[in-house]
CSV table of C-alpha atoms and ligand atoms in Angstrom, one decimal:
chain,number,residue,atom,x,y,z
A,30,UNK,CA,81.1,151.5,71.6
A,31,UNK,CA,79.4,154.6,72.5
A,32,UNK,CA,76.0,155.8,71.2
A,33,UNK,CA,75.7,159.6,71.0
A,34,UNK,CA,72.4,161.4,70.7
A,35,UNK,CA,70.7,164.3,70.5
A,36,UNK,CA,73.3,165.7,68.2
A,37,UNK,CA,73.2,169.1,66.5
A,38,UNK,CA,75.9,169.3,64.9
A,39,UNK,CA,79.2,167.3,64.0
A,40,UNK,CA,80.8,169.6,66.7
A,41,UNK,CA,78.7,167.9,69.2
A,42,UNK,CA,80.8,164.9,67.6
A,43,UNK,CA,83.9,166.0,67.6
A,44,UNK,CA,84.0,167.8,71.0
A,45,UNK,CA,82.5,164.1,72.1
A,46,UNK,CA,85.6,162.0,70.4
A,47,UNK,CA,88.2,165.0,71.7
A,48,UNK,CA,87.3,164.5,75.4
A,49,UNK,CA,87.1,160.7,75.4
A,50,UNK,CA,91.1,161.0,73.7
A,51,UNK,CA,92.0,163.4,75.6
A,52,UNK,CA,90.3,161.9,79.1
A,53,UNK,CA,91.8,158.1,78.1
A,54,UNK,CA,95.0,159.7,77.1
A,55,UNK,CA,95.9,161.0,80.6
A,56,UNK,CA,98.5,158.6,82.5
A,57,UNK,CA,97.7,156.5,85.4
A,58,UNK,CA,99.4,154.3,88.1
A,59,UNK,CA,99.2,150.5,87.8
A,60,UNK,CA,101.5,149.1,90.9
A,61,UNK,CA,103.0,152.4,90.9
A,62,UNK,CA,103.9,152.2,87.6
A,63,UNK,CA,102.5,155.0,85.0
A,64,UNK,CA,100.6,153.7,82.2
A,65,UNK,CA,99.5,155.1,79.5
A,66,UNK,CA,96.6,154.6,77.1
A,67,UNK,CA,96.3,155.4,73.4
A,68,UNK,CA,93.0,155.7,71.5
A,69,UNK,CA,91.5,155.7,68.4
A,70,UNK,CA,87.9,156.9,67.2
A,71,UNK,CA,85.4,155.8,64.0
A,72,UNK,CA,82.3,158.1,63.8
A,73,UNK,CA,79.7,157.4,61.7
A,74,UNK,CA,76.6,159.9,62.3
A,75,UNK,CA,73.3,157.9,61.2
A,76,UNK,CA,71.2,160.1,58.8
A,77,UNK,CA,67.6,160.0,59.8
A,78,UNK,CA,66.6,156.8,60.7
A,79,UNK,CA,67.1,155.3,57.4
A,80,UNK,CA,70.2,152.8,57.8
A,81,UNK,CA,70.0,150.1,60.1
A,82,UNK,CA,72.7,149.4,63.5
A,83,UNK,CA,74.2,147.1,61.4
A,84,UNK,CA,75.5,149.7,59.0
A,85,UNK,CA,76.6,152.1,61.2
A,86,UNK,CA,78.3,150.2,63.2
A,87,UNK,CA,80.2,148.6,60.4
A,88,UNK,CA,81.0,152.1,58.7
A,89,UNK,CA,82.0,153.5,62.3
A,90,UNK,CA,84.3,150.4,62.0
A,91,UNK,CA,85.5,150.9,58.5
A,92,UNK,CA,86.4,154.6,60.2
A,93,UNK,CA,88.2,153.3,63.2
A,94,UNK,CA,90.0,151.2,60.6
A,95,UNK,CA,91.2,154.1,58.6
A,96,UNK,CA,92.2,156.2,61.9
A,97,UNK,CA,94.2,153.3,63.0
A,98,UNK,CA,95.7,153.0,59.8
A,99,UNK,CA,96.2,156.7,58.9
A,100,UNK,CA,96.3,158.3,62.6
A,101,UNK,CA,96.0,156.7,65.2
A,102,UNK,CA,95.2,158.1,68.5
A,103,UNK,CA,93.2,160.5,66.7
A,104,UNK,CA,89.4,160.4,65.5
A,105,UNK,CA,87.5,160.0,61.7
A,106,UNK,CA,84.6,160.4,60.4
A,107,UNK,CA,83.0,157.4,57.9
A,108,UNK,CA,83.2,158.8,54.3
A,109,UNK,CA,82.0,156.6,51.5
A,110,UNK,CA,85.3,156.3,49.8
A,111,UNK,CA,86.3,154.4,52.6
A,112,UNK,CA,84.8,151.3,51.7
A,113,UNK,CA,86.7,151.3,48.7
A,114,UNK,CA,89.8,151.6,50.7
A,115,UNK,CA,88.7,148.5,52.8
A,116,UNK,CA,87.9,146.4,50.2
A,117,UNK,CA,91.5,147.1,48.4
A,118,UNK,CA,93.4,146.4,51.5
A,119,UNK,CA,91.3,143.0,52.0
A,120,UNK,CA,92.5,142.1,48.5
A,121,UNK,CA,96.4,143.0,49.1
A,122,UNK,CA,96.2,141.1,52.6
A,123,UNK,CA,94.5,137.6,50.9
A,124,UNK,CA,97.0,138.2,47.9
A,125,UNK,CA,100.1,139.3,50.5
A,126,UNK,CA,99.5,135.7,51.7
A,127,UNK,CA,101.6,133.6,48.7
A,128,UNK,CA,103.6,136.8,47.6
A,129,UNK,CA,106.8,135.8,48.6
A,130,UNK,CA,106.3,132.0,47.6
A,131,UNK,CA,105.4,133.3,44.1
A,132,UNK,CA,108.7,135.3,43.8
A,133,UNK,CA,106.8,138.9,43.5
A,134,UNK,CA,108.8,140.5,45.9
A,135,UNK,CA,112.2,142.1,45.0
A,136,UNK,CA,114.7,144.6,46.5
A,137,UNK,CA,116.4,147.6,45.5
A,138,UNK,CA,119.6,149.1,46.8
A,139,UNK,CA,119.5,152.8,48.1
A,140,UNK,CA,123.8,154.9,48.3
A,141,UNK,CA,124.3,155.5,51.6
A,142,UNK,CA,126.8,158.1,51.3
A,143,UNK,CA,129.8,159.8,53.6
A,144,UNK,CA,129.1,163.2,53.5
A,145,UNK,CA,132.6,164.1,53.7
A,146,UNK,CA,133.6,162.6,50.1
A,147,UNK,CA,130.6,161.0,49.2
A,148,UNK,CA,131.8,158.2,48.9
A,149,UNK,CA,129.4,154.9,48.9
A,150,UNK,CA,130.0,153.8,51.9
A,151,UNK,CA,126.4,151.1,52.8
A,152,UNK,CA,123.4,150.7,51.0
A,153,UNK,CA,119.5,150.4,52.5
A,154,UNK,CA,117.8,147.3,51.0
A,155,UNK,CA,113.9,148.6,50.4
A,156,UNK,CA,111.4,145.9,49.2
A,157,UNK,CA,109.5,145.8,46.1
A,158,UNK,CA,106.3,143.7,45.5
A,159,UNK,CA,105.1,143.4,42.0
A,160,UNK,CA,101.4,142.5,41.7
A,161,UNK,CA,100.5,140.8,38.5
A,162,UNK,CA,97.5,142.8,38.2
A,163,UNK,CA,98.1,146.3,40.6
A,164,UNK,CA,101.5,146.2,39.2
A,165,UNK,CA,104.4,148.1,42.0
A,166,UNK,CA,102.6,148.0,45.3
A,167,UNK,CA,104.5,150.7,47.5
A,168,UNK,CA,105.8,149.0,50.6
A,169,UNK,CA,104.1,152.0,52.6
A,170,UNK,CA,100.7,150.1,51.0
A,171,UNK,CA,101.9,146.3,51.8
A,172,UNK,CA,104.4,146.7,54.8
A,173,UNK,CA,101.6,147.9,57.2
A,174,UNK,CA,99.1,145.4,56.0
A,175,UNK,CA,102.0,142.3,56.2
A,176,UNK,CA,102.4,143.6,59.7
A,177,UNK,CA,99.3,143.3,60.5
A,178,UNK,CA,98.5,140.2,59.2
A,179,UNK,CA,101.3,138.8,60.6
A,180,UNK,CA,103.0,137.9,56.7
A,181,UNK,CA,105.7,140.8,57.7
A,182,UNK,CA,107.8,137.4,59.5
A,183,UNK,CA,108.3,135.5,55.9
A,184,UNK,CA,108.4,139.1,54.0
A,185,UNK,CA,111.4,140.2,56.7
A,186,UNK,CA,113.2,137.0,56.2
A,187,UNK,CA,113.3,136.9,52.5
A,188,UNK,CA,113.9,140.6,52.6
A,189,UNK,CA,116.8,139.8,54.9
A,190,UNK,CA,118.5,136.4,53.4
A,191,UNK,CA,117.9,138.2,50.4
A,192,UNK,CA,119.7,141.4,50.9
A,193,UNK,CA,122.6,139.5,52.9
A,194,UNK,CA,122.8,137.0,49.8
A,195,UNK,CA,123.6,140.3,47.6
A,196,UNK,CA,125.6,142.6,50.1
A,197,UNK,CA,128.3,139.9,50.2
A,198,UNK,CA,129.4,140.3,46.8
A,199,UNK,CA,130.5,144.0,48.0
A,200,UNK,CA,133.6,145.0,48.7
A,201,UNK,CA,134.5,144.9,52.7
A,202,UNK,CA,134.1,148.6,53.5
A,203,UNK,CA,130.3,148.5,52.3
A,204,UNK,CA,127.9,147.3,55.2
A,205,UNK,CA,124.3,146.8,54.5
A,206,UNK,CA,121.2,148.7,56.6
A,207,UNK,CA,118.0,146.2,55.8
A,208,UNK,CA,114.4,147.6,57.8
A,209,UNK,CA,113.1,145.3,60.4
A,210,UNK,CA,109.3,145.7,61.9
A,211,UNK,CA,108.6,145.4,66.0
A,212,UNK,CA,106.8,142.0,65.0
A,213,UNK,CA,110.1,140.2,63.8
A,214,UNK,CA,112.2,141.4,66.3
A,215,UNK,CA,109.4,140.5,69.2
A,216,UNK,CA,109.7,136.6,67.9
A,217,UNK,CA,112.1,134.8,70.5
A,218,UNK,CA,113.8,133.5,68.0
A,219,UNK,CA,114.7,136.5,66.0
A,220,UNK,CA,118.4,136.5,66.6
A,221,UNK,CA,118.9,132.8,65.4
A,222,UNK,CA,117.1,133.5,62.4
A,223,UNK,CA,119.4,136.2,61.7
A,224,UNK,CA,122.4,134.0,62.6
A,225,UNK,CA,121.5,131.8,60.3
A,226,UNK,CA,121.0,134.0,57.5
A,227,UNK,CA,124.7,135.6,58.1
A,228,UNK,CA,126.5,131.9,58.6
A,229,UNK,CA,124.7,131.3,55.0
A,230,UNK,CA,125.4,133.9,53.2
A,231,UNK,CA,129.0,134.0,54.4
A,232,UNK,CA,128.4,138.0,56.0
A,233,UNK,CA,130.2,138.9,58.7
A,234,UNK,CA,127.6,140.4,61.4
A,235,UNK,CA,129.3,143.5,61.5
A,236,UNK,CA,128.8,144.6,58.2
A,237,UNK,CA,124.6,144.5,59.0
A,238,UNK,CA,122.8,147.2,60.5
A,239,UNK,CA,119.0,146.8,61.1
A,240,UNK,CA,117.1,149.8,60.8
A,241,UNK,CA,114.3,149.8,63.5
A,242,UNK,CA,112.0,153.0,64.8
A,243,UNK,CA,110.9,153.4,68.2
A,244,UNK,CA,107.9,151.7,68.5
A,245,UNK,CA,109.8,148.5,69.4
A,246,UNK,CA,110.1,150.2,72.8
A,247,UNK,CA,106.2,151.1,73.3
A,248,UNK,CA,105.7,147.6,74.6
A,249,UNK,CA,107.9,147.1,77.8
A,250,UNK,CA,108.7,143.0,76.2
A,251,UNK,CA,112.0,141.8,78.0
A,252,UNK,CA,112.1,139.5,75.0
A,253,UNK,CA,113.1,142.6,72.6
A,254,UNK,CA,115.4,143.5,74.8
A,255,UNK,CA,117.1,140.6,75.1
A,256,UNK,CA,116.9,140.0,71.5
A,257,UNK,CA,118.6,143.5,70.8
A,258,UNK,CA,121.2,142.9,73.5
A,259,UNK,CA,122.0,139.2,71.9
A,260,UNK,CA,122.1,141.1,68.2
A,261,UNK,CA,124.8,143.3,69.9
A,262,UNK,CA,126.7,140.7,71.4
A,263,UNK,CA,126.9,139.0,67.4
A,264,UNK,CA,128.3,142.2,66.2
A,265,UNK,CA,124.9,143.3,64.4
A,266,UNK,CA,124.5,147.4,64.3
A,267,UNK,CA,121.3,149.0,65.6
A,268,UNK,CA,119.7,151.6,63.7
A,269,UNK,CA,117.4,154.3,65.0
A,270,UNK,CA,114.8,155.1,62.0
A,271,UNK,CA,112.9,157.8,61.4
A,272,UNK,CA,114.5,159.7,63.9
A,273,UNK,CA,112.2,162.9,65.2
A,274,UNK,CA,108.7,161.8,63.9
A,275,UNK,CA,107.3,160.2,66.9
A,276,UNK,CA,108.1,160.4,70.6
A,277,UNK,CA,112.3,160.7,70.2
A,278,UNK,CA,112.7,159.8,74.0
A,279,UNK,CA,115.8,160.3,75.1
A,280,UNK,CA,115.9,157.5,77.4
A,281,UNK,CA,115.8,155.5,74.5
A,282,UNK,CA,118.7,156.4,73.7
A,283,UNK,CA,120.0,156.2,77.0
A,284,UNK,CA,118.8,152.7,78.1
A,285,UNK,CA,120.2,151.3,74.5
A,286,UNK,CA,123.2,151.2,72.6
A,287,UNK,CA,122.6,152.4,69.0
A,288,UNK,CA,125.1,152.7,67.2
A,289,UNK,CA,123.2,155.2,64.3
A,290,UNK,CA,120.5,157.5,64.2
A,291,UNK,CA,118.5,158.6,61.1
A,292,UNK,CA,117.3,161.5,61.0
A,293,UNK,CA,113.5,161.9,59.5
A,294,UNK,CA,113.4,163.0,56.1
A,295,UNK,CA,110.6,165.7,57.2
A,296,UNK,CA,113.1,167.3,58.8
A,297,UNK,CA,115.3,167.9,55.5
A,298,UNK,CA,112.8,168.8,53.9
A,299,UNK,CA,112.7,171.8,55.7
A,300,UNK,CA,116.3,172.5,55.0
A,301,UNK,CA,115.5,176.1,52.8
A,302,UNK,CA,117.7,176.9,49.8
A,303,UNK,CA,118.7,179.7,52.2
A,304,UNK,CA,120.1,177.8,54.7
A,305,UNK,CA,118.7,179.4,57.7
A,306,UNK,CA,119.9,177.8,60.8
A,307,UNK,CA,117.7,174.3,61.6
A,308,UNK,CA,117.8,174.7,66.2
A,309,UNK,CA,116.5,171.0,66.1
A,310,UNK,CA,118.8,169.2,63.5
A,311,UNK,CA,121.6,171.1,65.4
A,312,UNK,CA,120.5,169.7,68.9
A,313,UNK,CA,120.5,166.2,67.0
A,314,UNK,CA,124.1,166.9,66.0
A,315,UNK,CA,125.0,167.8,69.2
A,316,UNK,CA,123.2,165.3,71.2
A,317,UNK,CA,124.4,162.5,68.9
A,318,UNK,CA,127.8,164.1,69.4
A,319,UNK,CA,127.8,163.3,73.1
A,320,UNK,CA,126.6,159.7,72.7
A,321,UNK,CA,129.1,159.1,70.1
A,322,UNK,CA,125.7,157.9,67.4
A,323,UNK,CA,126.9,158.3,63.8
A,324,UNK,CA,124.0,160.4,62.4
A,325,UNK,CA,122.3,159.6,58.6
A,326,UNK,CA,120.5,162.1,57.2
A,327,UNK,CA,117.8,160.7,54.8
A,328,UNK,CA,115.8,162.2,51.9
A,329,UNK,CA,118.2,164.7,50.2
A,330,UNK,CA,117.0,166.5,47.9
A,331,UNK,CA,118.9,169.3,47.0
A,332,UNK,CA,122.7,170.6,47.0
A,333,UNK,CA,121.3,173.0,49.9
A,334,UNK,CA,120.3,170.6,51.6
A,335,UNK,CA,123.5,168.3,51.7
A,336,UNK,CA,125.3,171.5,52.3
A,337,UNK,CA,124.0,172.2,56.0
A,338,UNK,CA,123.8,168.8,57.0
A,339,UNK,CA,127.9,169.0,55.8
A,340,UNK,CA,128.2,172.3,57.9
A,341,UNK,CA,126.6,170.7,60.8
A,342,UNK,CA,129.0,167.5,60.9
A,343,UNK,CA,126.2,164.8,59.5
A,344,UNK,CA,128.8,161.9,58.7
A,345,UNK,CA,126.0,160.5,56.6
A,346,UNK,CA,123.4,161.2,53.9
A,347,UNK,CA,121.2,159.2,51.6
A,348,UNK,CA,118.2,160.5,49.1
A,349,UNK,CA,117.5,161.1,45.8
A,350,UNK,CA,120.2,163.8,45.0
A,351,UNK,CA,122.7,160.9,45.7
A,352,UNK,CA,121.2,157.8,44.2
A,353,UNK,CA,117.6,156.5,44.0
A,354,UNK,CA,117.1,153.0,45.4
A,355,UNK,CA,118.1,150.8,42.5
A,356,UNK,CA,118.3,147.4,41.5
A,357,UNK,CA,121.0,145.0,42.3
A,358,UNK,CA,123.0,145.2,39.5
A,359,UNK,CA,122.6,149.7,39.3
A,360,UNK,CA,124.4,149.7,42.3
A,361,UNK,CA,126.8,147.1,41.9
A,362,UNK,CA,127.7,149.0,38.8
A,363,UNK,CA,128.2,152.0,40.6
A,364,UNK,CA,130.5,151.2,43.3
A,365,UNK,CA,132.7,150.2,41.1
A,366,UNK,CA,132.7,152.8,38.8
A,367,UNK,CA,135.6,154.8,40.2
A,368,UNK,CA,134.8,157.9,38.9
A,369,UNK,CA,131.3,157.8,40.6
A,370,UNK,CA,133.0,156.6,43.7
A,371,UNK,CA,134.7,159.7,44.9
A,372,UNK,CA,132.3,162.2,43.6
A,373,UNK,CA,132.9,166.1,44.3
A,374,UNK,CA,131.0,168.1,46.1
A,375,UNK,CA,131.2,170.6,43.0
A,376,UNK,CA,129.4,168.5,40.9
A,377,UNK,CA,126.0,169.5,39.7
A,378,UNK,CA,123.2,168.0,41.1
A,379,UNK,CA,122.5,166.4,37.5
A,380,UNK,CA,125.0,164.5,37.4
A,381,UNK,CA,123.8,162.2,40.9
A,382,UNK,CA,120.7,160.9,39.4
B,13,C2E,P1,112.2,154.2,55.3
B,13,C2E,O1,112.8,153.0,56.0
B,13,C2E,O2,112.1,155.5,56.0
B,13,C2E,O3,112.8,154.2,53.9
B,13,C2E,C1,113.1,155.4,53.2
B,13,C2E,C2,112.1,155.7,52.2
B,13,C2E,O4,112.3,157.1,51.7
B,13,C2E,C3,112.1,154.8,51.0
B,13,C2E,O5,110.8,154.7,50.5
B,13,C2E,C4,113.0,155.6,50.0
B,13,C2E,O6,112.8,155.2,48.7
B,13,C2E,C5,112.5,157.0,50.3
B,13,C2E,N1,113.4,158.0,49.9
B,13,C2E,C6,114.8,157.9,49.9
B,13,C2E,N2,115.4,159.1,49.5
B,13,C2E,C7,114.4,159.9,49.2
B,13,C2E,C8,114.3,161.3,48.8
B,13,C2E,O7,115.3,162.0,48.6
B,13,C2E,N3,113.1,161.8,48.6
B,13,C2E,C9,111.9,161.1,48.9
B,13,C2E,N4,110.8,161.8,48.6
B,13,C2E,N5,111.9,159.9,49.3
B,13,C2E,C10,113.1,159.3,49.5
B,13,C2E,P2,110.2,153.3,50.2
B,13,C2E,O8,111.2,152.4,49.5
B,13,C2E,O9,108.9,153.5,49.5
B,13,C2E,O10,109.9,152.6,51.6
B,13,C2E,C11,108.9,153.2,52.4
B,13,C2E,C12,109.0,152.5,53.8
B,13,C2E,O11,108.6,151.2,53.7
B,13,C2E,C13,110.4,152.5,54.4
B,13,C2E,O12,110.6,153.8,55.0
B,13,C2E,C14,110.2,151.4,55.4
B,13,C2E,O13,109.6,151.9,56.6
B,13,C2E,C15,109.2,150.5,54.7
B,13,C2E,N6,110.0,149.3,54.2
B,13,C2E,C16,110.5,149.2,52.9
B,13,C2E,N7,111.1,148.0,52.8
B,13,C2E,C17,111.0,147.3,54.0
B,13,C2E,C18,111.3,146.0,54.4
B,13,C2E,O14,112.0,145.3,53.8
B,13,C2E,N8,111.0,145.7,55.7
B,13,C2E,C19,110.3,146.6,56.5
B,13,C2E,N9,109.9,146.2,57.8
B,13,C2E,N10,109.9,147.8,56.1
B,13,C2E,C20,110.2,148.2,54.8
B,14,CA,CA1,114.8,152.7,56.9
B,15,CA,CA1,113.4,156.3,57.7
């Protein structure tokens, strides 16, 4: 905690917050190893004189909670509809707690697509949690808070026995991508639980791929590794999500076998009707090339869109233009509609949704 005064201004703050991030954020040699420190600020200036500690260090906390939540590594200041905030999360996290016991959660089925023929060729299972009173809770609302709270372990099991129970109905060439979070794949036992769910449902391993993002590697743990490596070895496919928004270390890359990237849909986003050349998602291309990755673009929007990442060899796309996530049954419906399974590229943009 650190107590600021004399202030002028809410510069004064922010050049304060600025130097202790930017200060913490420099690396440093532990037994000649280089560490490095991340760090997140809540400010809450104290008006004059008329609050008490107590408050202010509780609405500086509420702050550091939304930074952490929103950006971490960066600083905020305490607004009042922060409390608000607070108190909604509190309520998702007690009722997060028998969610899954009480049958509100649900999946839905996103076309993973080759961009060749566009033909169906996987599916992403998303989660759905229906609150009896909030209604649809967005998973980028509960997924945080479960991790947090630790729930994410039961959410990412049901999601997983779950999608496996569904994908087997499928037809062969049709492999399932389901999202797992750093804390399930940290848990020793994380490859026996996903044994388990494959000898049950009767799917063979290699028609899984588990979608995880970078932040698995933050921690050194030799248990993930290990883990990862003992996933391989069953014939389970490794996703890299949301390829481009963080760090995108190569040696990640390097030091593990994926066998898929997916690109970030803020990067297709910027994919203009004009199709100016895109230097980075080239470099991808080419990169992924090299290292023999099969690259997924995600987030499609727009024919223009699906039309670069075809010129620029991306063997796979997925977003709204081809298919929304959809229940079960949508999708089931739709890979085996023939005439929706070879659709041309011709066809208007209509006719996907
Ligand atoms: P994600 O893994 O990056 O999933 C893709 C998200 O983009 C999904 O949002 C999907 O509905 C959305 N999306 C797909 N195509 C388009 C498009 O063309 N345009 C736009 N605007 N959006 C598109 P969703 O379902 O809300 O999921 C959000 C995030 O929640 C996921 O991001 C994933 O990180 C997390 N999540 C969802 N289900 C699970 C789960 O079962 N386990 C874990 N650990 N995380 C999950
Ligand atoms: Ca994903
Ligand atoms: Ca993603």
């Amino acid at each position: 905690m650190v107590v600021q005064t004399a202030v002028n201004s809410r510069q004064d703050v922010e050049y304060l917050a600025e130097r202790i991030i930017t200060t913490l954020k420099r690396p440093f040699l532990v037994d000649q190893r280089e560490v490095q420190l991340g760090v997140s600020i809540g400010i809450a200036i104290s008006g004059l004189g008329q609050r008490t500690a107590g408050e202010i260090y509780k609405q500086a906390d509420l702050a550091l909670y939304t930074t952490k939540t929103l950006r971490r590594g960066s600083y905020q200041f305490f607004e009042p509809s922060m409390d608000d905030a607070f108190k909604q999360a509190n309520e998702i996290r007690s009722d997060l707690l028998g969610a899954v016991a009480r049958n509100e959660l649900s999946l839905v089925f996103q076309p993973i697509l080759r961009t060749m023929d566009l033909m169906v060729v996987g599916a992403e299972a998303l989660a759905r949690w229906l609150h009896p009173e909030r209604g649809n809770v967005p998973p980028d609302r509960f997924i945080p808070i479960a991790e947090e709270t630790g729930c994410i372990i039961e959410i990412g099991e049901w999601v997983l026995r779950e999608a496996c129970r569904v994908a087997v109905t499928w037809p062969e060439h049709i492999s399932l991508s389901v999202n797992v979070s750093p804390k399930q794949i940290s848990q020793p036992n994380f490859h026996d639980v996903v044994a388990d769910i494959l000898a049950t449902a009767g799917l063979p391993a290699d028609r899984l791929l588990l979608e995880i993002t970078e932040t698995i590697f933050f921690s050194s743990s030799t248990t993930i590794r290990r883990t990862l490596q003992e996933l391989m070895e069953m014939g389970v496919r490794m996703v890299l999500d949301d390829f481009g928004t963080g760090y995108s270390s190569l040696s990640y890359l390097d030091s593990f076998e994926f066998q898929k990237i997916k690109i970030d849909r803020s990067f297709i986003t910027k994919i203009s009707d004009a199709k100016e050349p895109m230097p980075i998602l080239e470099a991808i291309m080419g990169l992924s090339r090299g290292l023999a990755l099969t690259v997924t673009a995600e987030g499609i929007e727009t024919e223009a869109q699906l039309e670069y990442l075809k010129l620029i060899g991306c063997q796979e796309v997925q977003g709204y233009l081809l298919g929304r996530p959809m229940p079960e049954r949508e999708f089931t419906k739709r890979i085996s509609d023939p005439a929706k399974k070879l659709m041309p590229m011709e066809a208007p943009a209509k006719k996907f949704r």
